[in-house]
Amino acid sequence: MSRPPPPPPTTNKDQQHQNPSLQEINIKLIQSGEKERLKELLRERLLECGWIDEMKALCRAFTRKKGRNNVTVDDLVHVISPKGRASVPNSVKAELLQRIRAFLASTAD
C-alpha cells in the first residue's frame, strides 16, 4: 500500500491570505472608520469604570511628588503607561476584542 504524498508546505503568501497581518488589519480598520468607533467605545468604557480618573490621580500624585517643574510628559508616560495598561478592566479588553473579531469576520474575503 502506498501512502498519498504529503501536502505541499504552506508558503508565506498562503499564510498571509489565511491570517492577515496586524498592519493589514489596521489598514482595514482605518479605511472602514471602525478604528475611530473602537477608540470612542474604549474612551466611553474607560470613563464609565473610573479608569480615566484613576490615571489622572496617578499623574497628579507623581507630579506632586517630583515637583511640578521637574516632570515632563515623557516622565509621566514612562511611569504611568505600564500601570495604565495593567489596570484596564478585562471586561473592556474582552468587549474590544469581540468587536474586532466581529469586524474581521464581517470583512473576510
PDB file of C-alpha atoms in Angstrom:
ATOM      1  CA  MET A   1       0.000   0.000   0.000  1.00  0.00           C
ATOM      2  CA  SER A   2       1.389   3.339  -0.919  1.00  0.00           C
ATOM      3  CA  ARG A   3       0.739   6.456   1.005  1.00  0.00           C
ATOM      4  CA  PRO A   4      -0.565   9.609  -0.596  1.00  0.00           C
ATOM      5  CA  PRO A   5       2.070  12.301  -0.985  1.00  0.00           C
ATOM      6  CA  PRO A   6       2.291  14.839   1.836  1.00  0.00           C
ATOM      7  CA  PRO A   7       0.560  18.153   1.270  1.00  0.00           C
ATOM      8  CA  PRO A   8       2.772  20.903  -0.090  1.00  0.00           C
ATOM      9  CA  PRO A   9       4.223  23.229   2.517  1.00  0.00           C
ATOM     10  CA  THR A  10       2.348  26.446   3.043  1.00  0.00           C
ATOM     11  CA  THR A  11       4.085  29.490   1.736  1.00  0.00           C
ATOM     12  CA  ASN A  12       4.187  32.891   3.348  1.00  0.00           C
ATOM     13  CA  LYS A  13       1.696  34.042   0.736  1.00  0.00           C
ATOM     14  CA  ASP A  14      -0.752  31.277   1.764  1.00  0.00           C
ATOM     15  CA  GLN A  15      -0.351  32.171   5.430  1.00  0.00           C
ATOM     16  CA  GLN A  16      -0.876  35.868   4.769  1.00  0.00           C
ATOM     17  CA  HIS A  17      -4.116  35.132   2.928  1.00  0.00           C
ATOM     18  CA  GLN A  18      -5.371  32.998   5.810  1.00  0.00           C
ATOM     19  CA  ASN A  19      -4.203  35.266   8.625  1.00  0.00           C
ATOM     20  CA  PRO A  20      -3.924  38.950   7.801  1.00  0.00           C
ATOM     21  CA  SER A  21      -1.042  40.778   9.438  1.00  0.00           C
ATOM     22  CA  LEU A  22      -1.618  43.361  12.139  1.00  0.00           C
ATOM     23  CA  GLN A  23      -0.726  46.020   9.591  1.00  0.00           C
ATOM     24  CA  GLU A  24      -3.383  44.718   7.175  1.00  0.00           C
ATOM     25  CA  ILE A  25      -5.955  44.607   9.971  1.00  0.00           C
ATOM     26  CA  ASN A  26      -5.066  48.165  10.988  1.00  0.00           C
ATOM     27  CA  ILE A  27      -5.488  49.353   7.394  1.00  0.00           C
ATOM     28  CA  LYS A  28      -8.933  47.722   7.176  1.00  0.00           C
ATOM     29  CA  LEU A  29      -9.960  49.260  10.495  1.00  0.00           C
ATOM     30  CA  ILE A  30      -8.840  52.732   9.415  1.00  0.00           C
ATOM     31  CA  GLN A  31     -10.354  52.594   5.924  1.00  0.00           C
ATOM     32  CA  SER A  32     -13.735  51.472   7.238  1.00  0.00           C
ATOM     33  CA  GLY A  33     -13.845  54.019  10.057  1.00  0.00           C
ATOM     34  CA  GLU A  34     -14.102  51.171  12.582  1.00  0.00           C
ATOM     35  CA  LYS A  35     -10.861  52.191  14.307  1.00  0.00           C
ATOM     36  CA  GLU A  36     -12.357  55.553  15.310  1.00  0.00           C
ATOM     37  CA  ARG A  37     -15.536  53.844  16.516  1.00  0.00           C
ATOM     38  CA  LEU A  38     -13.463  51.414  18.602  1.00  0.00           C
ATOM     39  CA  LYS A  39     -11.418  54.257  20.077  1.00  0.00           C
ATOM     40  CA  GLU A  40     -14.608  56.087  21.052  1.00  0.00           C
ATOM     41  CA  LEU A  41     -16.027  52.922  22.622  1.00  0.00           C
ATOM     42  CA  LEU A  42     -12.790  52.475  24.570  1.00  0.00           C
ATOM     43  CA  ARG A  43     -12.933  56.073  25.835  1.00  0.00           C
ATOM     44  CA  GLU A  44     -16.547  55.588  26.950  1.00  0.00           C
ATOM     45  CA  ARG A  45     -15.839  52.327  28.768  1.00  0.00           C
ATOM     46  CA  LEU A  46     -12.718  53.672  30.495  1.00  0.00           C
ATOM     47  CA  LEU A  47     -14.643  56.739  31.633  1.00  0.00           C
ATOM     48  CA  GLU A  48     -17.559  54.620  32.897  1.00  0.00           C
ATOM     49  CA  CYS A  49     -15.328  52.362  35.002  1.00  0.00           C
ATOM     50  CA  GLY A  50     -13.317  55.223  36.531  1.00  0.00           C
ATOM     51  CA  TRP A  51     -10.046  54.279  34.829  1.00  0.00           C
ATOM     52  CA  ILE A  52      -9.512  57.775  33.399  1.00  0.00           C
ATOM     53  CA  ASP A  53      -9.962  59.424  36.804  1.00  0.00           C
ATOM     54  CA  GLU A  54      -7.595  56.868  38.315  1.00  0.00           C
ATOM     55  CA  MET A  55      -4.906  57.682  35.726  1.00  0.00           C
ATOM     56  CA  LYS A  56      -5.365  61.428  36.296  1.00  0.00           C
ATOM     57  CA  ALA A  57      -4.923  60.879  40.024  1.00  0.00           C
ATOM     58  CA  LEU A  58      -1.729  58.878  39.439  1.00  0.00           C
ATOM     59  CA  CYS A  59      -0.368  61.665  37.233  1.00  0.00           C
ATOM     60  CA  ARG A  60      -1.209  64.314  39.817  1.00  0.00           C
ATOM     61  CA  ALA A  61       0.392  62.300  42.632  1.00  0.00           C
ATOM     62  CA  PHE A  62       3.558  61.729  40.601  1.00  0.00           C
ATOM     63  CA  THR A  63       3.744  65.428  39.686  1.00  0.00           C
ATOM     64  CA  ARG A  64       3.289  66.491  43.330  1.00  0.00           C
ATOM     65  CA  LYS A  65       5.956  64.042  44.475  1.00  0.00           C
ATOM     66  CA  LYS A  66       8.564  65.156  41.920  1.00  0.00           C
ATOM     67  CA  GLY A  67       7.613  68.820  41.804  1.00  0.00           C
ATOM     68  CA  ARG A  68       5.600  70.409  39.035  1.00  0.00           C
ATOM     69  CA  ASN A  69       8.625  71.957  37.333  1.00  0.00           C
ATOM     70  CA  ASN A  70      10.612  68.715  37.448  1.00  0.00           C
ATOM     71  CA  VAL A  71       8.217  66.488  35.472  1.00  0.00           C
ATOM     72  CA  THR A  72       7.995  66.120  31.717  1.00  0.00           C
ATOM     73  CA  VAL A  73       5.285  64.455  29.664  1.00  0.00           C
ATOM     74  CA  ASP A  74       7.827  61.745  28.829  1.00  0.00           C
ATOM     75  CA  ASP A  75       8.333  61.115  32.568  1.00  0.00           C
ATOM     76  CA  LEU A  76       4.593  60.696  33.049  1.00  0.00           C
ATOM     77  CA  VAL A  77       4.250  58.381  30.053  1.00  0.00           C
ATOM     78  CA  HIS A  78       7.178  56.249  31.221  1.00  0.00           C
ATOM     79  CA  VAL A  79       5.856  55.869  34.763  1.00  0.00           C
ATOM     80  CA  ILE A  80       2.088  55.770  34.223  1.00  0.00           C
ATOM     81  CA  SER A  81       1.764  53.743  30.982  1.00  0.00           C
ATOM     82  CA  PRO A  82       2.646  50.332  32.467  1.00  0.00           C
ATOM     83  CA  LYS A  83       0.225  50.916  35.357  1.00  0.00           C
ATOM     84  CA  GLY A  84      -2.455  52.109  32.970  1.00  0.00           C
ATOM     85  CA  ARG A  85      -2.164  49.117  30.647  1.00  0.00           C
ATOM     86  CA  ALA A  86      -2.209  46.690  33.555  1.00  0.00           C
ATOM     87  CA  SER A  87      -5.314  48.263  35.089  1.00  0.00           C
ATOM     88  CA  VAL A  88      -7.637  48.257  32.063  1.00  0.00           C
ATOM     89  CA  PRO A  89     -10.532  46.020  33.148  1.00  0.00           C
ATOM     90  CA  ASN A  90     -10.651  42.602  31.484  1.00  0.00           C
ATOM     91  CA  SER A  91     -14.277  43.210  30.551  1.00  0.00           C
ATOM     92  CA  VAL A  92     -13.248  46.243  28.477  1.00  0.00           C
ATOM     93  CA  LYS A  93     -10.469  44.285  26.769  1.00  0.00           C
ATOM     94  CA  ALA A  94     -12.857  41.411  26.038  1.00  0.00           C
ATOM     95  CA  GLU A  95     -15.505  43.726  24.569  1.00  0.00           C
ATOM     96  CA  LEU A  96     -12.998  45.382  22.244  1.00  0.00           C
ATOM     97  CA  LEU A  97     -11.548  42.035  21.175  1.00  0.00           C
ATOM     98  CA  GLN A  98     -15.049  40.723  20.426  1.00  0.00           C
ATOM     99  CA  ARG A  99     -15.802  43.817  18.332  1.00  0.00           C
ATOM    100  CA  ILE A 100     -12.543  43.442  16.386  1.00  0.00           C
ATOM    101  CA  ARG A 101     -13.226  39.741  15.751  1.00  0.00           C
ATOM    102  CA  ALA A 102     -16.761  40.526  14.577  1.00  0.00           C
ATOM    103  CA  PHE A 103     -15.407  43.214  12.262  1.00  0.00           C
ATOM    104  CA  LEU A 104     -12.819  40.832  10.798  1.00  0.00           C
ATOM    105  CA  ALA A 105     -15.435  38.128  10.315  1.00  0.00           C
ATOM    106  CA  SER A 106     -17.713  40.559   8.504  1.00  0.00           C
ATOM    107  CA  THR A 107     -14.931  41.691   6.158  1.00  0.00           C
ATOM    108  CA  ALA A 108     -13.407  38.257   5.463  1.00  0.00           C
ATOM    109  CA  ASP A 109     -12.942  37.686   1.749  1.00  0.00           C
TER     110      ASP A 109
END
